[in-house]
Short mmCIF file of C-alpha atoms in Angstrom, two decimals:
data_model
loop_
_atom_site.label_atom_id
_atom_site.label_comp_id
_atom_site.label_asym_id
_atom_site.label_seq_id
_atom_site.Cartn_x
_atom_site.Cartn_y
_atom_site.Cartn_z
CA MET T 1 2.94 25.70 13.62
CA LYS T 2 6.44 24.58 13.42
CA ALA T 3 8.04 21.28 14.62
CA ALA T 4 9.55 20.89 18.00
CA ASP T 5 13.26 20.93 18.32
CA PHE T 6 15.01 17.70 17.01
CA LEU T 7 18.46 16.48 16.22
CA TYR T 8 19.23 15.64 12.55
CA HIS T 9 21.38 12.71 11.26
CA ARG T 10 22.31 11.79 7.70
CA PRO T 11 23.84 8.14 7.92
CA ALA T 12 26.10 6.87 5.21
CA SER T 13 24.98 3.26 5.50
CA VAL T 14 22.12 1.13 6.62
CA ASP T 15 24.10 -0.22 9.54
CA GLU T 16 24.77 3.38 10.76
CA ALA T 17 21.07 4.22 10.44
CA VAL T 18 20.06 1.12 12.45
CA SER T 19 22.73 1.98 15.09
CA LEU T 20 21.36 5.51 15.51
CA LEU T 21 17.81 3.97 15.96
CA ALA T 22 19.13 1.85 18.69
CA ASP T 23 21.01 4.67 20.25
CA TYR T 24 17.79 6.74 20.62
CA GLY T 25 15.86 3.97 22.11
CA GLY T 26 12.60 4.58 20.18
CA ALA T 27 12.77 8.37 20.27
CA ALA T 28 14.01 8.76 16.73
CA ARG T 29 12.12 8.55 13.39
CA ILE T 30 13.30 7.56 9.88
CA LEU T 31 12.99 10.41 7.37
CA ALA T 32 12.34 9.02 3.81
CA GLY T 33 10.31 11.28 1.58
CA GLY T 34 8.81 13.15 4.48
CA GLN T 35 5.59 13.68 2.82
CA SER T 36 3.56 12.31 5.79
CA LEU T 37 6.06 12.79 8.70
CA LEU T 38 6.99 16.34 8.27
CA PRO T 39 3.37 17.76 8.25
CA MET T 40 2.68 15.73 11.39
CA MET T 41 5.70 17.21 13.07
CA ASN T 42 4.69 20.73 12.04
CA MET T 43 1.28 20.15 13.70
CA ARG T 44 3.07 18.67 16.79
CA LEU T 45 1.30 15.36 16.23
CA ALA T 46 4.75 13.73 16.04
CA ARG T 47 7.61 15.02 18.25
CA PRO T 48 10.66 12.81 17.61
CA ALA T 49 13.94 13.56 19.40
CA SER T 50 15.84 12.94 16.24
CA LEU T 51 15.31 12.49 12.47
CA ILE T 52 17.55 10.00 10.63
CA ASP T 53 17.61 10.95 6.97
CA ILE T 54 18.14 7.97 4.79
CA ARG T 55 18.04 9.57 1.36
CA ASP T 56 21.66 8.77 0.67
CA LEU T 57 21.35 5.05 1.15
CA ASP T 58 21.50 3.68 -2.42
CA ALA T 59 21.01 0.11 -1.03
CA LEU T 60 17.41 1.15 -0.44
CA LYS T 61 16.77 2.32 -3.96
CA ASP T 62 17.14 -0.81 -5.88
CA VAL T 63 14.65 -2.43 -8.33
CA ARG T 64 15.51 -6.02 -9.19
CA LEU T 65 14.02 -9.25 -10.37
CA ASP T 66 13.88 -12.31 -8.22
CA GLY T 67 12.52 -15.15 -10.26
CA ASP T 68 8.85 -14.37 -10.90
CA GLY T 69 8.95 -11.79 -8.15
CA THR T 70 9.95 -8.16 -8.27
CA VAL T 71 11.86 -6.50 -5.37
CA LEU T 72 11.61 -2.74 -4.72
CA GLY T 73 13.78 -0.92 -2.19
CA ALA T 74 12.14 1.00 0.54
CA LEU T 75 13.41 4.29 -0.96
CA VAL T 76 11.92 3.82 -4.40
CA ARG T 77 10.00 6.96 -5.07
CA TYR T 78 6.46 7.14 -6.42
CA ARG T 79 7.68 8.88 -9.60
CA ARG T 80 9.96 6.00 -10.39
CA ILE T 81 7.09 3.48 -9.82
CA GLU T 82 5.02 5.44 -12.38
CA GLU T 83 7.84 5.66 -15.07
CA ASP T 84 10.03 2.58 -14.50
CA PRO T 85 9.32 0.18 -17.49
CA THR T 86 10.20 -2.86 -15.44
CA ILE T 87 7.81 -1.93 -12.61
CA ARG T 88 5.06 -1.01 -15.12
CA GLU T 89 5.46 -4.40 -16.78
CA ARG T 90 5.86 -6.53 -13.71
CA LEU T 91 3.64 -4.72 -11.23
CA PRO T 92 1.03 -2.82 -13.36
CA SER T 93 -1.36 -2.15 -10.59
CA LEU T 94 1.22 -0.01 -8.67
CA PRO T 95 1.58 2.82 -11.24
CA HIS T 96 -2.23 2.61 -11.87
CA LEU T 97 -3.09 3.12 -8.19
CA LEU T 98 -0.60 6.14 -7.95
CA ARG T 99 -3.03 8.16 -9.98
CA TRP T 100 -5.03 8.47 -6.78
CA VAL T 101 -2.09 9.49 -4.70
CA ALA T 102 -1.84 13.21 -3.82
CA ASP T 103 -0.34 15.32 -6.59
CA ARG T 104 2.82 15.54 -8.71
CA GLN T 105 4.87 17.30 -6.09
CA VAL T 106 4.15 14.62 -3.49
CA ARG T 107 4.86 11.76 -6.00
CA ASN T 108 8.23 13.28 -6.79
CA ARG T 109 9.22 12.91 -3.12
CA GLY T 110 7.19 10.21 -1.56
CA THR T 111 8.60 6.77 -1.17
CA LEU T 112 7.08 3.20 -1.10
CA GLY T 113 8.69 2.34 2.18
CA GLY T 114 7.48 5.53 3.72
CA SER T 115 3.86 4.80 2.70
CA LEU T 116 3.95 1.31 4.18
CA ALA T 117 5.61 2.40 7.44
CA GLN T 118 3.09 5.16 7.71
CA ALA T 119 0.32 2.51 7.64
CA ASP T 120 -2.46 4.92 6.64
CA PRO T 121 -5.55 2.59 6.38
CA THR T 122 -6.70 4.61 3.47
CA GLY T 123 -3.42 4.46 1.65
CA GLU T 124 -3.19 3.00 -1.92
CA MET T 125 0.28 1.34 -1.56
CA PRO T 126 -0.52 -0.49 1.70
CA LEU T 127 -3.70 -1.82 -0.02
CA ALA T 128 -1.77 -3.00 -3.09
CA ALA T 129 0.90 -4.63 -0.96
CA LEU T 130 -1.75 -6.65 0.86
CA VAL T 131 -3.63 -7.68 -2.31
CA LEU T 132 -0.47 -8.61 -4.13
CA GLY T 133 0.85 -10.62 -1.22
CA ALA T 134 4.05 -8.74 -0.71
CA ARG T 135 6.76 -9.76 1.82
CA LEU T 136 8.83 -7.18 3.71
CA LYS T 137 12.51 -7.33 4.57
CA ILE T 138 13.24 -5.48 7.76
CA VAL T 139 16.60 -4.79 9.27
CA GLY T 140 17.51 -4.04 12.86
CA PRO T 141 20.38 -4.49 15.39
CA GLU T 142 19.75 -8.23 15.48
CA GLY T 143 19.96 -8.55 11.70
CA PRO T 144 17.36 -8.85 8.98
CA ARG T 145 14.05 -10.53 9.28
CA SER T 146 11.29 -11.22 6.72
CA LEU T 147 7.53 -10.60 7.35
CA PRO T 148 4.43 -11.20 5.18
CA VAL T 149 2.51 -7.97 4.71
CA GLU T 150 -0.58 -9.48 6.46
CA GLU T 151 1.40 -9.44 9.72
CA PHE T 152 2.91 -5.95 9.18
CA PHE T 153 -0.14 -3.74 9.55
CA ILE T 154 -1.36 -4.08 13.15
CA GLY T 155 -3.53 -0.99 13.51
CA SER T 156 -4.34 2.51 12.20
CA TYR T 157 -0.98 4.14 11.52
CA ALA T 158 0.77 1.17 13.38
CA THR T 159 2.95 -1.52 12.15
CA ALA T 160 5.12 -4.45 13.43
CA LEU T 161 8.26 -2.46 13.03
CA GLU T 162 10.11 -2.26 16.28
CA SER T 163 11.53 1.09 17.38
CA ARG T 164 15.13 -0.03 16.37
CA GLU T 165 14.15 -1.43 12.99
CA MET T 166 13.74 0.08 9.53
CA LEU T 167 12.06 -1.26 6.36
CA PHE T 168 14.62 -2.33 3.75
CA GLU T 169 12.77 -3.66 0.79
CA ILE T 170 9.47 -5.08 -0.43
CA ARG T 171 9.21 -8.31 -2.56
CA TYR T 172 6.18 -8.79 -4.73
CA PRO T 173 5.31 -12.15 -6.08
CA ARG T 174 4.37 -12.55 -9.71
CA HIS T 175 1.48 -10.17 -10.40
CA LEU T 176 -1.95 -11.65 -11.10
CA ASP T 177 -3.01 -11.39 -14.65
CA HIS T 178 -6.02 -9.09 -14.21
CA PHE T 179 -6.85 -6.40 -11.73
CA ALA T 180 -9.46 -3.49 -11.24
CA PHE T 181 -9.39 -0.69 -8.83
CA PHE T 182 -12.04 1.80 -7.65
CA GLU T 183 -11.77 4.61 -5.12
CA VAL T 184 -14.47 6.84 -3.66
CA ASN T 185 -13.41 10.15 -2.03
CA ARG T 186 -14.88 13.59 -1.60
CA ARG T 187 -12.60 15.12 -4.05
CA HIS T 188 -9.60 13.92 -6.18
CA ASN T 189 -6.65 12.99 -4.19
CA ASP T 190 -8.44 13.38 -0.86
CA PHE T 191 -8.20 10.43 1.68
CA ALA T 192 -10.27 7.49 0.43
CA VAL T 193 -13.73 6.92 1.90
CA VAL T 194 -13.60 3.42 0.37
CA SER T 195 -11.10 1.90 -1.96
CA VAL T 196 -11.35 -1.56 -3.64
CA LEU T 197 -8.66 -3.52 -5.43
CA VAL T 198 -9.32 -6.90 -6.87
CA ALA T 199 -6.98 -9.09 -8.87
CA GLY T 200 -7.03 -12.69 -10.21
CA ASN T 201 -6.20 -15.17 -12.98
CA ARG T 202 -8.72 -16.61 -15.43
CA ASP T 203 -7.86 -20.10 -16.62
CA GLY T 204 -8.64 -21.66 -20.09
CA GLU T 205 -12.08 -22.86 -18.93
CA GLY T 206 -13.04 -19.35 -17.81
CA LYS T 207 -12.75 -19.99 -14.05
CA TRP T 208 -11.14 -17.55 -11.89
CA ARG T 209 -8.19 -18.54 -9.69
CA GLY T 210 -6.27 -16.93 -6.82
CA LEU T 211 -8.74 -14.11 -6.56
CA ARG T 212 -7.86 -11.34 -4.06
CA ILE T 213 -10.16 -8.65 -2.84
CA GLY T 214 -8.76 -5.84 -0.85
CA LEU T 215 -10.46 -2.90 0.90
CA GLY T 216 -9.09 0.40 2.15
CA GLY T 217 -10.54 3.10 4.36
CA VAL T 218 -13.07 0.73 6.06
CA ASP T 219 -11.09 -0.57 9.01
CA ASP T 220 -8.01 0.20 11.19
CA THR T 221 -5.86 -1.53 8.50
CA PRO T 222 -6.29 -2.48 4.88
CA VAL T 223 -8.55 -5.57 4.73
CA LEU T 224 -8.22 -8.77 2.76
CA ALA T 225 -11.85 -9.84 2.29
CA ARG T 226 -11.38 -13.60 2.72
CA ASN T 227 -14.99 -14.56 2.93
CA ALA T 228 -15.80 -12.58 -0.20
CA MET T 229 -12.84 -14.22 -2.00
CA GLN T 230 -14.15 -17.74 -1.07
CA ALA T 231 -17.54 -16.77 -2.64
CA VAL T 232 -16.00 -16.30 -6.09
CA GLU T 233 -12.87 -18.48 -6.15
CA GLY T 234 -12.86 -21.09 -8.81
CA GLY T 235 -16.13 -19.74 -10.47
CA GLU T 236 -16.90 -17.75 -13.57
CA LEU T 237 -17.76 -14.47 -11.62
CA SER T 238 -21.50 -14.83 -12.30
CA ASP T 239 -23.79 -12.02 -11.26
CA GLU T 240 -25.01 -14.18 -8.40
CA ALA T 241 -21.56 -14.93 -7.13
CA ILE T 242 -20.49 -11.34 -7.49
CA GLY T 243 -23.48 -10.25 -5.38
CA MET T 244 -22.59 -12.77 -2.68
CA ALA T 245 -19.08 -11.62 -2.65
CA ALA T 246 -20.06 -7.99 -2.36
CA ALA T 247 -22.36 -8.63 0.52
CA GLU T 248 -19.71 -10.80 2.31
CA ALA T 249 -17.22 -7.96 1.86
CA ALA T 250 -19.52 -5.44 3.42
CA ALA T 251 -20.10 -7.74 6.38
CA GLU T 252 -16.36 -8.38 6.99
CA ILE T 253 -15.31 -4.66 7.61
CA ASN T 254 -15.37 -2.60 10.75
CA PRO T 255 -15.66 0.91 9.39
CA GLY T 256 -15.46 3.91 11.57
CA GLU T 257 -17.35 7.25 11.33
CA ASP T 258 -15.81 10.59 10.45
CA ILE T 259 -16.53 13.67 8.46
CA ARG T 260 -16.14 11.67 5.24
CA GLY T 261 -18.83 9.15 6.01
CA SER T 262 -20.75 7.06 8.40
CA GLU T 263 -20.38 3.35 9.08
CA ALA T 264 -23.55 2.56 7.10
CA TYR T 265 -22.35 4.68 4.14
CA ARG T 266 -19.00 2.90 4.04
CA ARG T 267 -20.74 -0.54 4.15
CA HIS T 268 -23.03 0.51 1.34
CA LEU T 269 -20.13 1.79 -0.80
CA THR T 270 -18.18 -1.39 -0.04
CA ASN T 271 -21.09 -3.50 -1.43
CA VAL T 272 -21.54 -1.40 -4.51
CA TYR T 273 -17.81 -1.01 -5.53
CA VAL T 274 -16.74 -4.62 -4.77
CA ALA T 275 -19.49 -5.68 -7.19
CA ARG T 276 -18.38 -3.14 -9.67
CA ALA T 277 -14.66 -4.07 -9.41
CA LEU T 278 -15.56 -7.74 -9.90
CA GLN T 279 -17.70 -7.06 -12.87
CA THR T 280 -14.82 -5.01 -14.32
CA LEU T 281 -12.39 -7.83 -13.62
CA ARG T 282 -14.80 -10.33 -15.46
CA GLU T 283 -14.91 -7.94 -18.53
CA ARG T 284 -11.22 -7.59 -18.63
CA GLY T 285 -10.74 -11.27 -18.44
CA ALA T 286 -13.18 -11.78 -21.34
CA ASP T 287 -11.55 -9.23 -23.44
CA THR T 288 -8.24 -10.99 -23.14
CA GLU T 289 -9.82 -14.22 -24.40
CA SER T 290 -11.31 -12.52 -27.47
#
């Protein structure tokens, strides 16, 4: 199939892009990398009246430091995240997770902002943004606004972006010292059946602080498993505590059923892989001490 007819615009500034979004009153879509939107249009799952191509907007391509934080423009491509030494040093989990994202061709074109705006509940970049506590800058006709990522994802492929707004940049706070990631899928680079990202800091007494446990593919949005986090916060990640956290994580989710797996299967995988991720985190923290 081919996409339905649409008008095409290539604005020269962010203000022009926002103005075009307002003119179309919700009937236009932003085109960044196009790796998700264009296939949906070709299958007639998306039928925008207009595409607003923002590839020329250099203001959305910045990578800069902001104190302990790191700010990535919405148009930063996956390839740059993989290769940029600043990103690899300051946000090491992002290039690591990209190993599970599609293939080289997609990573050459796909953008960070496009992934977050797509809000695929199985996506690696939305999961990482949630676990790392990112904050998003959004621009619209009324000016910019800032939103924590916990409030950005509101449903499957749905965000808090209004029809006249676009994502401008993503600010990540200082990365936690250690992380571990596991993903289960039917074949490499397929949509995740379950994904687990954990991160935390280990203090001088061997206690874990600021632990974050994120889950993908098990609900309408990526999930921050808060009850599981409480089960291990401030402890040494003993086997008993890890088992409790894994059970809590499996109880916190609301997985659907599809051709990739049943609800029971996803709960089982969540239990298994949260435990495995926390065990890996414990080992990495111990290795750093030795």
